[in-house]
XYZ file of C-alpha atoms in Angstrom:
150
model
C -16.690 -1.086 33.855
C -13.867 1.073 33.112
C -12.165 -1.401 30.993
C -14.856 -1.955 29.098
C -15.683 1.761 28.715
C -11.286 2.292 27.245
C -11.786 -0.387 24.939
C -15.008 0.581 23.590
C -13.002 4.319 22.971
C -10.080 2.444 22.172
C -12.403 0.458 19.613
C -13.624 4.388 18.400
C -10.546 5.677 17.953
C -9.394 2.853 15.502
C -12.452 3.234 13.231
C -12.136 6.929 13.185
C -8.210 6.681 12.043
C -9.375 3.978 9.679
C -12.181 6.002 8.243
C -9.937 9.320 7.896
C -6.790 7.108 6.354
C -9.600 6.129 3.631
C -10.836 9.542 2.776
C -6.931 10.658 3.033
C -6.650 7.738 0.197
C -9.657 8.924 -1.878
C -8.276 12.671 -2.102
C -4.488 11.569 -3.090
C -5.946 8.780 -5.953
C -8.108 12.606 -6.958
C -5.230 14.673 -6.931
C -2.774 11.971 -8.770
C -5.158 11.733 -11.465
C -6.434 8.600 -10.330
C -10.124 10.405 -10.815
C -10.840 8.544 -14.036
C -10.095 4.972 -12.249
C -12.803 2.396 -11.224
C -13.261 0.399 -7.721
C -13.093 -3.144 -9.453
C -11.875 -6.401 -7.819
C -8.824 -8.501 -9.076
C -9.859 -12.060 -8.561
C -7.701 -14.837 -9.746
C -7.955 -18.943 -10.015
C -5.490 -21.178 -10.014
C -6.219 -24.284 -11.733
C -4.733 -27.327 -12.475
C -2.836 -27.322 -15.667
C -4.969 -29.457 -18.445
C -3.377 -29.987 -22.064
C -3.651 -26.494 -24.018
C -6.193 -27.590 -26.908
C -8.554 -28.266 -23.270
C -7.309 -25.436 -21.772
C -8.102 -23.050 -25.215
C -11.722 -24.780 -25.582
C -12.461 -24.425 -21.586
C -11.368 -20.523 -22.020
C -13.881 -20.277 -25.331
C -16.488 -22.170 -24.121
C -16.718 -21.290 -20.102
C -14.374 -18.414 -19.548
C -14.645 -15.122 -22.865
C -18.291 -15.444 -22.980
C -18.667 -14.208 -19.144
C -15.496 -12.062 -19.293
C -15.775 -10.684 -22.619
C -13.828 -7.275 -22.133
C -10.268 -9.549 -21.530
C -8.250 -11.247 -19.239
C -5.093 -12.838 -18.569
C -3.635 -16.454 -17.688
C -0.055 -18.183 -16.528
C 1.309 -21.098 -16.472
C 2.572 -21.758 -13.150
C 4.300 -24.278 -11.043
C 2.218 -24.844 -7.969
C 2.415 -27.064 -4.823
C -0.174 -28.085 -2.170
C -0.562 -30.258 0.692
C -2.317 -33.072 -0.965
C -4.449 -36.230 0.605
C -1.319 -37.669 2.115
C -0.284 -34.651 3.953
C 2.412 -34.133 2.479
C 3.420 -31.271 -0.183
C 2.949 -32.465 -4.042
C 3.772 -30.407 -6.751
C 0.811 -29.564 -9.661
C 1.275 -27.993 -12.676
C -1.082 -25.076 -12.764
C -2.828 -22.210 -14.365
C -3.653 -18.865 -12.655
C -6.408 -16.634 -14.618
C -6.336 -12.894 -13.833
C -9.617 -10.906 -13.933
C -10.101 -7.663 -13.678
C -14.015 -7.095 -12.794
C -16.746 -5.316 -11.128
C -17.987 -7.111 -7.464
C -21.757 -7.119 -8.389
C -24.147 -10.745 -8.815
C -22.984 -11.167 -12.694
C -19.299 -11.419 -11.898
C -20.266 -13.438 -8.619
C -22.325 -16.009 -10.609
C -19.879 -15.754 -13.333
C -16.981 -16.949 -11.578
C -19.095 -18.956 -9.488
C -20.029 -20.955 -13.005
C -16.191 -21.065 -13.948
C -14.829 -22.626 -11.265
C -18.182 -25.603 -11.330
C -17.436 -25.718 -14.820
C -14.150 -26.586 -14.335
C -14.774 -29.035 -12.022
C -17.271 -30.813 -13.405
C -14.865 -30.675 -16.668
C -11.222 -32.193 -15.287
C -11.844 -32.943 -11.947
C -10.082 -30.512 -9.736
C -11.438 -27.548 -7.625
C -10.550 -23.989 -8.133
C -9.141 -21.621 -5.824
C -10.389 -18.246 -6.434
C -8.860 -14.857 -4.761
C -10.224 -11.489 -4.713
C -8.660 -8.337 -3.956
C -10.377 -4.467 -4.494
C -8.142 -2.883 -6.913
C -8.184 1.020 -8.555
C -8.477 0.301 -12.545
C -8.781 2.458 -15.541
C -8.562 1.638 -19.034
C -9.448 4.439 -21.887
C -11.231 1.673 -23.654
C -14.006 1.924 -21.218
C -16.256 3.828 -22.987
C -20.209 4.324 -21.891
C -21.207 1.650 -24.273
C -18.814 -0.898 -22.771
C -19.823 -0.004 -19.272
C -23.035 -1.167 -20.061
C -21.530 -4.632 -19.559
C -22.743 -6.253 -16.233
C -18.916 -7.249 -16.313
C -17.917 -3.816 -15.459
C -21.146 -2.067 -14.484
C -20.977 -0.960 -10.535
């Protein structure tokens, strides 16, 4: 019993140090002017690399019409353990979006990465990370956007 009752303290203390490190966070992004900022998520998907004039058509077709407000894409040189368990390389794309984490963007990328699929063939990895992000461009108007809308 008196294990149990330290680790369930134990347990309380780290959720009370974790709770005061995040209000500790939320007053130093205030005072460093981070006020104007936004809780969005960074989500990116790597790809595989498809011939450009695909690639172009997939991001006018699938991709600007659910992320209007921009984005951003590499080229990269990736490598995974394929079907014979062994590492082979793929040439890849990674597509960085900055977005709100509400049902739109969930569907949205949801759609992308079945789209894609469907399209060439090859699944999409997709990870998301909270980020702080501000942009002056962000007026009330554009906010309206289910894209960035909280």
């Amino acid at each position: 019993m008196r294990a149990k009752t330290l680790w369930r303290n134990g347990a309380l203390a780290v959720l009370l140090a974790a709770l005061v490190a995040l209000w500790l966070n939320e007053e130093a992004a205030s005072a460093s002017g981070e006020a104007g900022s936004r809780r969005m998520l960074r989500t990116e998907l790597y790809l595989e690399a498809v011939e450009l004039s695909q690639w172009e058509d997939f991001l006018a077709r699938e991709v600007t019409p659910r992320f209007p407000d921009g984005l951003s894409w590499l080229d990269l040189h990736g490598q995974w353990r394929g079907p014979s368990g062994g590492p082979e390389k793929l040439p890849s794309r990674m597509l960085i979006l900055i977005h709100a984490d509400n049902p739109y963007t969930r569907q949205a990328l949801a759609q992308i990465g079945a789209d894609f699929k469907q399209r060439f063939g090859t699944a999409v990895l997709q990870v998301s990370s909270p980020v702080r992000a501000r942009d002056p461009d962000w007026t009330p108007q554009r906010l309206e956007n289910p894209q960035l809308s909280r």
